[in-house]
Coordinates of C-alpha atoms in Angstrom, one line a residue:
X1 CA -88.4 -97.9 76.1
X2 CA -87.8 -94.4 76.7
X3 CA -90.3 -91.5 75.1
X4 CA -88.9 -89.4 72.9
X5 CA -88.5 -85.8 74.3
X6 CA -90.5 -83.1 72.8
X7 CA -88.9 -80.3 70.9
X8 CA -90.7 -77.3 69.6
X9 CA -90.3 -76.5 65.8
X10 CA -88.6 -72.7 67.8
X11 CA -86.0 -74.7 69.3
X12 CA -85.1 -76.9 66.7
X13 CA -84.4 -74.0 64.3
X14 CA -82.3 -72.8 66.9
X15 CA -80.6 -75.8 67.5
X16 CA -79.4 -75.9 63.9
X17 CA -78.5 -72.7 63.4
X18 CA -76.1 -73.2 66.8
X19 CA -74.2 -75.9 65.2
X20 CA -74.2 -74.3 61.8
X21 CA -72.2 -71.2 63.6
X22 CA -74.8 -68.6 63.0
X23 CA -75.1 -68.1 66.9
X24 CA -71.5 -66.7 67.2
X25 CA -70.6 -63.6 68.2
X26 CA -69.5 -61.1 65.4
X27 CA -65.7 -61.9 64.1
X28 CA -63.8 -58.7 65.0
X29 CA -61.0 -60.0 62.6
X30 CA -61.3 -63.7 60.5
X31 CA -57.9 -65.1 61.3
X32 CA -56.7 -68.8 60.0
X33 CA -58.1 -69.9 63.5
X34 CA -61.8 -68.7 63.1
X35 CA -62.1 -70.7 59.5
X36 CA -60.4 -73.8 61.1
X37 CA -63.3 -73.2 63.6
X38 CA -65.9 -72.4 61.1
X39 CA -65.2 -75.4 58.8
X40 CA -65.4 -78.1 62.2
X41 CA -68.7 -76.8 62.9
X42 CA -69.9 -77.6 59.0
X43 CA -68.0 -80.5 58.6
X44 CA -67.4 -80.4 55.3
X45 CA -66.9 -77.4 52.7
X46 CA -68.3 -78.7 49.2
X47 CA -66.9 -78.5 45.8
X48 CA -69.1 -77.2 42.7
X49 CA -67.4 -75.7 39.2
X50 CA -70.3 -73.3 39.2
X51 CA -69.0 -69.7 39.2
X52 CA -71.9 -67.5 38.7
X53 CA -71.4 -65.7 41.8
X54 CA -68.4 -67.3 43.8
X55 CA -67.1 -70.9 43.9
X56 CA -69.9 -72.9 46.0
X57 CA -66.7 -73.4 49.1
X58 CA -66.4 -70.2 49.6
X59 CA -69.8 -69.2 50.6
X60 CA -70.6 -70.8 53.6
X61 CA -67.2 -69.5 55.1
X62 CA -68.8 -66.1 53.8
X63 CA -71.8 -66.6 55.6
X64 CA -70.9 -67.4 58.9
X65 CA -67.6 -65.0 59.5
X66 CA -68.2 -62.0 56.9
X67 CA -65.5 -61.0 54.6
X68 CA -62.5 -63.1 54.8
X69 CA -59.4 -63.7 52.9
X70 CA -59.9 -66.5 50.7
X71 CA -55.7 -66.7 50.8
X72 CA -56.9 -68.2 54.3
X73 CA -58.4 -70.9 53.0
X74 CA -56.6 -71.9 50.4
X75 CA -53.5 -71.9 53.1
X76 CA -55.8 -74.5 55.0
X77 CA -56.7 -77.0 51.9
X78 CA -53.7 -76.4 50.0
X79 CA -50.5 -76.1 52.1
X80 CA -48.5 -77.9 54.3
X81 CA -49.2 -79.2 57.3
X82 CA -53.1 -79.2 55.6
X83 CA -56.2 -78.7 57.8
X84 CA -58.5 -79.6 55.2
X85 CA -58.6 -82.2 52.5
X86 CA -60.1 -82.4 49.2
X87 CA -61.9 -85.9 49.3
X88 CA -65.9 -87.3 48.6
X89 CA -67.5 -87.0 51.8
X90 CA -70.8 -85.3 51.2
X91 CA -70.1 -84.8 47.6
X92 CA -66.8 -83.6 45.9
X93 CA -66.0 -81.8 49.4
X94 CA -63.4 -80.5 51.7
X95 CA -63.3 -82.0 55.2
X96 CA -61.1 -81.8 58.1
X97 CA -58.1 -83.5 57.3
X98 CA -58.5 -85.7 60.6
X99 CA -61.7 -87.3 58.7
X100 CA -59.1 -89.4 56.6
X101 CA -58.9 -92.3 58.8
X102 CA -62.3 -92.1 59.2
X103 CA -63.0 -92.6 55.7
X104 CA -60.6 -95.3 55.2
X105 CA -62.9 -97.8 55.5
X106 CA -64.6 -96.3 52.2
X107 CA -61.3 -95.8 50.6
X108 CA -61.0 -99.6 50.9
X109 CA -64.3 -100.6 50.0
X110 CA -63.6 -98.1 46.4
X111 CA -60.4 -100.1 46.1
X112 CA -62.2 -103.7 46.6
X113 CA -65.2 -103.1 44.8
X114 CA -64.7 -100.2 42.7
X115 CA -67.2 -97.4 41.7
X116 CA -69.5 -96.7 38.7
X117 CA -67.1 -93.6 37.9
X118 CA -64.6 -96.0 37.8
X119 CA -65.8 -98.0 35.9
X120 CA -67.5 -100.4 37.6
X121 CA -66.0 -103.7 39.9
X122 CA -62.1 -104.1 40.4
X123 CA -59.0 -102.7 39.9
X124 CA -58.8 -100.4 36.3
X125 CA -55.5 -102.5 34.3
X126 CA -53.9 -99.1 34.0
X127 CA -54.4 -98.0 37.6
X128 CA -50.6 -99.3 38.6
X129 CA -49.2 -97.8 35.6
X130 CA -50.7 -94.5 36.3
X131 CA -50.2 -94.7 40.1
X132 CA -46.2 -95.0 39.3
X133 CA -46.3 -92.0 36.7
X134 CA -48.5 -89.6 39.4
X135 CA -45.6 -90.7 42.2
X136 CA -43.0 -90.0 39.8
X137 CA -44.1 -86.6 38.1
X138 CA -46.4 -85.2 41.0
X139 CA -47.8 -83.0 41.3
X140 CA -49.9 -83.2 37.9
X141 CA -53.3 -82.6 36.2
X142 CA -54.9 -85.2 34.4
X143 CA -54.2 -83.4 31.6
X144 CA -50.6 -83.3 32.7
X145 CA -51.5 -87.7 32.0
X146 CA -53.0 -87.0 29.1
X147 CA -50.3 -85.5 27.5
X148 CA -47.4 -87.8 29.0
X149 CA -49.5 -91.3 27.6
X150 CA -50.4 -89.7 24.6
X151 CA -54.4 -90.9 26.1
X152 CA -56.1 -89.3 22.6
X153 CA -53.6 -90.7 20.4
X154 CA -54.7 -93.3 18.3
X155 CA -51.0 -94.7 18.3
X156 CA -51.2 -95.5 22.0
X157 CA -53.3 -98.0 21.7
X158 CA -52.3 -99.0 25.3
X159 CA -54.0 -95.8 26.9
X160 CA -57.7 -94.5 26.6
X161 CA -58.3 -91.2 27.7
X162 CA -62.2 -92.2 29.1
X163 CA -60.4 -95.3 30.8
X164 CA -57.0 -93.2 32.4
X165 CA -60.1 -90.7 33.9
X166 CA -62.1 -93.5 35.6
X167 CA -58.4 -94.8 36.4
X168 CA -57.7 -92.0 38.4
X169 CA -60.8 -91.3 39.7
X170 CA -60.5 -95.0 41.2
X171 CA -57.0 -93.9 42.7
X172 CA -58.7 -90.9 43.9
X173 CA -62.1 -92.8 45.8
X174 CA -59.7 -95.2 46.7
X175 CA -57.1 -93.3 48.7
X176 CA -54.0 -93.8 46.9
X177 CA -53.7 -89.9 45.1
X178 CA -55.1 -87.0 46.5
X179 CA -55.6 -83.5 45.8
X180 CA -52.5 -81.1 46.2
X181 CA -54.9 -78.0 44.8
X182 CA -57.1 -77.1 42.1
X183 CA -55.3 -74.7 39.7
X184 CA -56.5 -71.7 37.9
X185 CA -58.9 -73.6 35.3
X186 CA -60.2 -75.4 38.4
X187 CA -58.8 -78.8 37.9
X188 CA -57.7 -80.9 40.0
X189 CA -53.8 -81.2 40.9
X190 CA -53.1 -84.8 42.0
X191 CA -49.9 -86.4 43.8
X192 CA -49.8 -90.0 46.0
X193 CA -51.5 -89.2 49.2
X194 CA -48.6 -89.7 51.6
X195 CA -47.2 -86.6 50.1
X196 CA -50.8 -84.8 50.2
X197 CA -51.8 -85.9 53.6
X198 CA -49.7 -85.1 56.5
X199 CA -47.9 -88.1 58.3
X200 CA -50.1 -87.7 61.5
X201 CA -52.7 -88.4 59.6
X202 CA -51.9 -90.7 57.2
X203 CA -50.4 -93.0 59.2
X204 CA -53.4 -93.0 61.8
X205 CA -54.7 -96.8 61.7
X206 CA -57.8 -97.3 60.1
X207 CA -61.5 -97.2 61.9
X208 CA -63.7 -100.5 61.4
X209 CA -66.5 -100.0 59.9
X210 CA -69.0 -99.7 63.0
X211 CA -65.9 -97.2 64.6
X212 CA -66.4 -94.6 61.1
X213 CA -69.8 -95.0 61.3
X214 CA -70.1 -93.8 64.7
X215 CA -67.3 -91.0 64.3
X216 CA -69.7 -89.9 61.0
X217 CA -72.9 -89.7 62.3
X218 CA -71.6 -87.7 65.5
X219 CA -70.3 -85.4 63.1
X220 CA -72.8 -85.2 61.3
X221 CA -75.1 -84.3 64.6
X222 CA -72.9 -82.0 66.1
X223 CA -73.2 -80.3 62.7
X224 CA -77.1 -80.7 62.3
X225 CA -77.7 -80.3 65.6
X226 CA -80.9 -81.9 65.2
X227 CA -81.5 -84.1 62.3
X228 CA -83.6 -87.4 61.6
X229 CA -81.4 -90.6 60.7
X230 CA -82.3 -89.9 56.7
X231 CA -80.7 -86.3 57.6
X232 CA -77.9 -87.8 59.9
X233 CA -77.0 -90.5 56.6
X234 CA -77.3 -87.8 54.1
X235 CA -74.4 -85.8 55.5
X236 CA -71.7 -87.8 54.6
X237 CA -73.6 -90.4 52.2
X238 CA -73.4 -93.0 54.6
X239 CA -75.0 -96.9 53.7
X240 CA -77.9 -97.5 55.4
X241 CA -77.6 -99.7 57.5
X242 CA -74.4 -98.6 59.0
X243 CA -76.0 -95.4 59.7
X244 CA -79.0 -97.6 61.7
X245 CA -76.7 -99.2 63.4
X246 CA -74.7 -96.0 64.6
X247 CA -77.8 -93.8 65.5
X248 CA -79.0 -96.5 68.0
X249 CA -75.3 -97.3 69.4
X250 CA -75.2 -93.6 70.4
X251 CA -78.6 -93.0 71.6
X252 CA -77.8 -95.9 73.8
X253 CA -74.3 -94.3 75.1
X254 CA -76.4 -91.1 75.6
X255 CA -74.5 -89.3 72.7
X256 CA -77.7 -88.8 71.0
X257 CA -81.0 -88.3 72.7
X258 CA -84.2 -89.3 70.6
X259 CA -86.5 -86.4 70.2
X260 CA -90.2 -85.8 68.4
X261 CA -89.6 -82.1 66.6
X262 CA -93.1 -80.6 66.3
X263 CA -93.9 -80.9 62.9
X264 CA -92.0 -83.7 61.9
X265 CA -93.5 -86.7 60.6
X266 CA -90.0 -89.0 61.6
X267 CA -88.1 -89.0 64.8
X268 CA -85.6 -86.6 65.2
X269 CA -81.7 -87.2 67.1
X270 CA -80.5 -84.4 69.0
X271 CA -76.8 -84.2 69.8
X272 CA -76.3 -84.4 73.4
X273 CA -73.7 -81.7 73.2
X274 CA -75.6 -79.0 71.2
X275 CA -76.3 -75.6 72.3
X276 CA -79.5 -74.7 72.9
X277 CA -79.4 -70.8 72.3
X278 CA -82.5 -68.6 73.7
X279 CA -82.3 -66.5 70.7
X280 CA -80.4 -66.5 67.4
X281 CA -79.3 -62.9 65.9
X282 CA -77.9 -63.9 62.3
X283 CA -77.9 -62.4 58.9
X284 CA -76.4 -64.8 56.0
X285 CA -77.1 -65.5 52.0
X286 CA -76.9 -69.2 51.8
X287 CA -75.3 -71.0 49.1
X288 CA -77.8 -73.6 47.4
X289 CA -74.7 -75.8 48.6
X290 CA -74.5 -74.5 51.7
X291 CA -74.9 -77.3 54.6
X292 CA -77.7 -75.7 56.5
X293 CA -80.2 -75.8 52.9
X294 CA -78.6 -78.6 50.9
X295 CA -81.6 -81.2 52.2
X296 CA -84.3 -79.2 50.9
X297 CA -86.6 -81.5 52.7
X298 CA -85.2 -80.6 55.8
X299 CA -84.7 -76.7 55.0
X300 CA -88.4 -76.8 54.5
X301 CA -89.4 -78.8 58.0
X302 CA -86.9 -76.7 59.7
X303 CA -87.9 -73.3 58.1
X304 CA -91.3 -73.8 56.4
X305 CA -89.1 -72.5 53.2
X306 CA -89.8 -74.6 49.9
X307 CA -86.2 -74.2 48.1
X308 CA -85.1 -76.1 44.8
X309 CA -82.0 -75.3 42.8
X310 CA -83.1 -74.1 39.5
X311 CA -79.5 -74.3 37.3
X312 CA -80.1 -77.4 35.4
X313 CA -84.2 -75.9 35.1
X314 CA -84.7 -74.7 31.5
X315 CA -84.7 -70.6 31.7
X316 CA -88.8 -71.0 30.6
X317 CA -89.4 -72.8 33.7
X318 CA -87.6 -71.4 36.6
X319 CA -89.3 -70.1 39.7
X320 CA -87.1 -67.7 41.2
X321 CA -84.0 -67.7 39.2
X322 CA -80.8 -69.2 37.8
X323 CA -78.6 -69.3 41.0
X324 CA -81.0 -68.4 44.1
X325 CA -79.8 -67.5 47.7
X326 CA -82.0 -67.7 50.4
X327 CA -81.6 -64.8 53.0
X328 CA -81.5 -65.7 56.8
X329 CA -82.6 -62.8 59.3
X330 CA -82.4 -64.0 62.7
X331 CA -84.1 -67.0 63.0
X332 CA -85.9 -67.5 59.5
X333 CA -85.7 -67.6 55.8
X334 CA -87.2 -64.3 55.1
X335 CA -86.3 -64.0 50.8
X336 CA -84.7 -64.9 48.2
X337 CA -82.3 -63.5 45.5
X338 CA -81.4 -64.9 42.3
X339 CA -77.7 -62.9 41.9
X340 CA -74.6 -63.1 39.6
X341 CA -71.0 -61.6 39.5
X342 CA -70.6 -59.0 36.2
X343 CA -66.7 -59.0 37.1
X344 CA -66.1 -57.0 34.1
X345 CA -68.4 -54.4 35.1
X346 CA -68.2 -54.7 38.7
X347 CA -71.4 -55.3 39.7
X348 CA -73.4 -57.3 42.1
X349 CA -76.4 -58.2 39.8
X350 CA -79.9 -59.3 41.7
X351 CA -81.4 -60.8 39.2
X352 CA -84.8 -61.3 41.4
X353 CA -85.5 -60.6 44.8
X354 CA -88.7 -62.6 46.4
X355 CA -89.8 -62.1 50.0
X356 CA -91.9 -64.8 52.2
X357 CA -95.2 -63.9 53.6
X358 CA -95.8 -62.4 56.4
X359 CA -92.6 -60.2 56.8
X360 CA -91.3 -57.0 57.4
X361 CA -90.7 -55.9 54.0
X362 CA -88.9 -52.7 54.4
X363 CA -86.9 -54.6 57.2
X364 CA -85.8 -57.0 55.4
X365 CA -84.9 -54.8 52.8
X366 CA -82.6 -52.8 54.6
X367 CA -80.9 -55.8 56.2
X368 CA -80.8 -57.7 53.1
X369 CA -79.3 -54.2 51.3
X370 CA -76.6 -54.2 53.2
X371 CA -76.0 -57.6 53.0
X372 CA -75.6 -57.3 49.1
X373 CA -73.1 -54.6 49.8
X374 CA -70.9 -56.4 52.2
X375 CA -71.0 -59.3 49.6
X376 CA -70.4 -56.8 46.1
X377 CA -67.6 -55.2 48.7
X378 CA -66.0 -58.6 49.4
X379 CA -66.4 -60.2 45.7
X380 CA -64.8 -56.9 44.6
X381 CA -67.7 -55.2 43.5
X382 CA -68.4 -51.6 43.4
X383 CA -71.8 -52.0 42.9
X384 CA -74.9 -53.4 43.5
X385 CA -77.9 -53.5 40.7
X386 CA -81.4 -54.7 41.8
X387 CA -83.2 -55.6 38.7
X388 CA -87.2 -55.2 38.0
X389 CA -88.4 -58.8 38.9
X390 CA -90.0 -60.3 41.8
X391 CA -91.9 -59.0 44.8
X392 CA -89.1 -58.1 46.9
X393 CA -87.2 -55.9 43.9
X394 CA -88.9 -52.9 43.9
X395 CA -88.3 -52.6 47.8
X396 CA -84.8 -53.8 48.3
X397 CA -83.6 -51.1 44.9
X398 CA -85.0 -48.6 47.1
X399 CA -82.8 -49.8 50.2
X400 CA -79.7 -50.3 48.4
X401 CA -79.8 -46.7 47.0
X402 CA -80.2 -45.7 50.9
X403 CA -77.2 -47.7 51.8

C-alpha cells in the first residue's frame, strides 16, 4: 500500500482556493463565457429565499468575477439552450445542465422509492393527474395548480393542497418537471423537463450508479481541490457507500491521489488535475452558502476560521450577526461582517465588523473598505454605513470614509 503524500496546511489552502477560482486573473469584462467558466469550477450555484443582502446564487459569482450582470445569469439558468439547471444537487441548487444524466440515477431512485418531502414511499395518486395538467398548461407556478384544482377548496375533495405540493415536489426529485425560472415572488415556474432541458441533454442515456458516482465525486474534487471523502460526499449529498466506493475506484485509476493534509485528523484526496499555485492574490466576501465555507468543519481545518450561520439563532444569542460574510485577503479569512441591503435608503449596512487575530488591521480595513464599495456599487447602493459594533468597526468606518 502506497503512503499517503504529505501536504502542508499552506498548500492545501492554496489548493482550494485554485479550484474555487480565486487564483484567476482579474476579469477585464464578465461576459456569459466567464460565468459559464466560474459556475464549472463551483459545480453547483445554490438556492436560498434569504434576501437580506442578495439572493445566496448570486454571490459566489460575485465573489470570484466582481460586478457582473445578473441578466447573465439568468440567460444561463433560464433560457434556451440552458447552461444551468435548477435541480437538488447539493441542496436546492443550480448545476451544469450536463449533470442531468448524471443524476438520473437519483431521479429514479425519487421515483422508485419516493422522498420524505414527498411524502414518503411510492408514487403520490395525484402525481399523473398533475403531470398531464403541468404538460398541458406549462409553464406554471404551483399556485398556478392551486388555483386550476381548486387544492383549498373544500368542494374538491379530490385535491389537497399539502398533498399536490409533495406531488410535485415528487415530479420535481424525480425528473419528470423542471424549473423553467423562478418568477418575481421567487417561486418556482415548473414545465415537463423535455421542454426545460435541452434535447442533448435529456436524451443523454443514463449513468449506472457506480458511473454517477464516479462523475460526482470528480466533480466534487476538481471543485474542492482537496477534500476528505466526508467533504468529497457532502458536495453533492452522495450515499455513503457509493461515495466509498468511488474515492477508491479513482485513487486506483490515479484520478485522485491520497494525501495526509497537516492538521487533519482524516485522510485527505487530492485531484490529480488541480493546480497547485505558489501564491494566491484574492479579495472576496463569501456567502454563508458559498461552496468554499458551506462545510464549516472544513472552512475551519482549511482556514483555522470557526464560522456558523447565525439566521435561525435567536437575536439574544448571536455571535457576530444575523447574516455574516467572512472576508478572504489573499490566502486567509481575515474578518467578518454581519451586512444587509436598506434598498429603500440605498445603503450598504455593516451591521458588525470582527477581525481575526493576528492581522493587519488597518490593512484589512482598507481592502475590506473597498470591497464594501464595489459590493454597495454593484447592489445599487450609494452608500456604505459601518455601524458601532465589533472590533473591526471602528477601523473599517474610518477606511470607508477614506475611500
Amino acid at each position: 500500500m502506497t503512503a499517503a503524500r504529505p501536504l502542508s496546511a499552506a498548500t492545501a489552502r492554496r489548493v482550494a482556493l485554485a479550484a474555487q477560482g480565486f487564483a484567476d486573473p482579474p476579469h477585464r469584462k464578465v461576459t456569459a463565457r466567464t460565468i459559464d467558466r466560474a459556475v464549472a469550477r463551483t459545480g453547483v450555484l445554490q438556492i436560498d429565499s434569504v434576501n437580506v443582502l442578495q439572493r445566496a446564487h448570486y454571490l459566489p459569482l460575485f465573489s470570484r468575477v466582481g460586478p457582473y450582470d445578473p441578466d447573465l445569469l439568468h440567460t444561463a439558468a433560464e433560457r434556451s439552450p440552458r447552461c444551468l439547471v435548477e435541480y437538488w444537487a447539493h441542496v436546492a441548487a443550480y448545476m451544469p445542465v450536463d449533470l442531468w444524466p448524471v443524476m438520473r440515477h437519483r431521479m429514479d431512485e425519487y421515483r422508485r422509492d419516493g422522498h420524505a418531502w414527498s411524502g414518503g414511499a411510492g408514487r403520490p395518486a395525484v402525481a399523473d393527474d398533475l403531470l398531464a395538467r403541468v404538460r398541458d398548461r406549462g409553464p406554471v407556478t404551483s399556485r398556478d395548480l392551486e388555483e386550476a384544482t381548486g387544492a383549498r377548496s373544500k368542494e374538491h375533495w379530490g385535491w389537497n393542497w399539502s398533498l399536490t405540493k409533495r406531488a410535485l415536489e415528487y415530479l420535481f426529485l424525480s425528473g419528470e418537471i423542471a424549473v423553467v425560472r423562478r418568477n418575481q415572488a421567487f417561486e418556482r415556474v415548473f414545465d415537463v423537463a423535455e421542454r426545460v432541458v435541452p434535447a442533448r441533454w435529456w436524451e443523454a442515456p443514463a449513468l449506472s450508479e457506480a458511473e454517477a458516482g464516479r462523475a460526482l465525486v470528480r466533480r466534487a474534487a476538481a471543485s474542492h481541490g482537496v477534500a476528505t471523502e466526508a467533504q468529497l460526499r457532502d458536495y453533492f449529498r452522495m450515499p455513503v457507500g457509493q461515495t466509498r466506493r468511488a474515492v477508491a475506484e479513482l485513487v486506483e485509476s490515479g484520478e485522485l491521489v491520497e494525501v495526509a493534509v497537516q492538521g487533519w485528523s482524516r485522510p485527505g484526496y487530492l485531484a490529480a488535475s488541480a493546480r497547485v499555485p505558489r501564491r494566491v492574490r484574492a479579495e472576496a466576501l463569501l456567502s454563508p452558502f458559498d461552496p468554499l465555507v458551506w462545510e464549516r468543519s472544513r472552512t475551519e481545518g482549511l482556514f483555522g476560521f470557526r464560522y456558523r450561520i447565525e439566521i435561525y439563532v435567536p437575536a439574544s444569542r448571536r455571535v457576530h450577526g444575523y447574516y455574516v460574510l467572512p472576508f478572504l485577503l489573499d490566502e486567509a479569512l481575515v474578518a467578518r461582517v454581519d451586512l444587509k441591503a436598506d434598498r429603500p435608503g440605498g445603503r450598504l449596512l455593516v451591521k458588525a465588523a470582527w477581525g481575526e487575530s493576528g492581522i493587519d488591521v488597518d490593512r484589512v480595513a482598507d481592502r475590506l473598505a473597498d470591497h464594501l464599495r464595489a459590493l454597495g456599487g454593484w447592489l445599487g447602493l450609494d452608500d456604505v454605513v459601518v455601524e458601532p459594533l465589533g472590533d473591526l468597526s471602528s477601523a473599517l468606518a474610518a477606511a470607508v470614509a477614506r475611500s
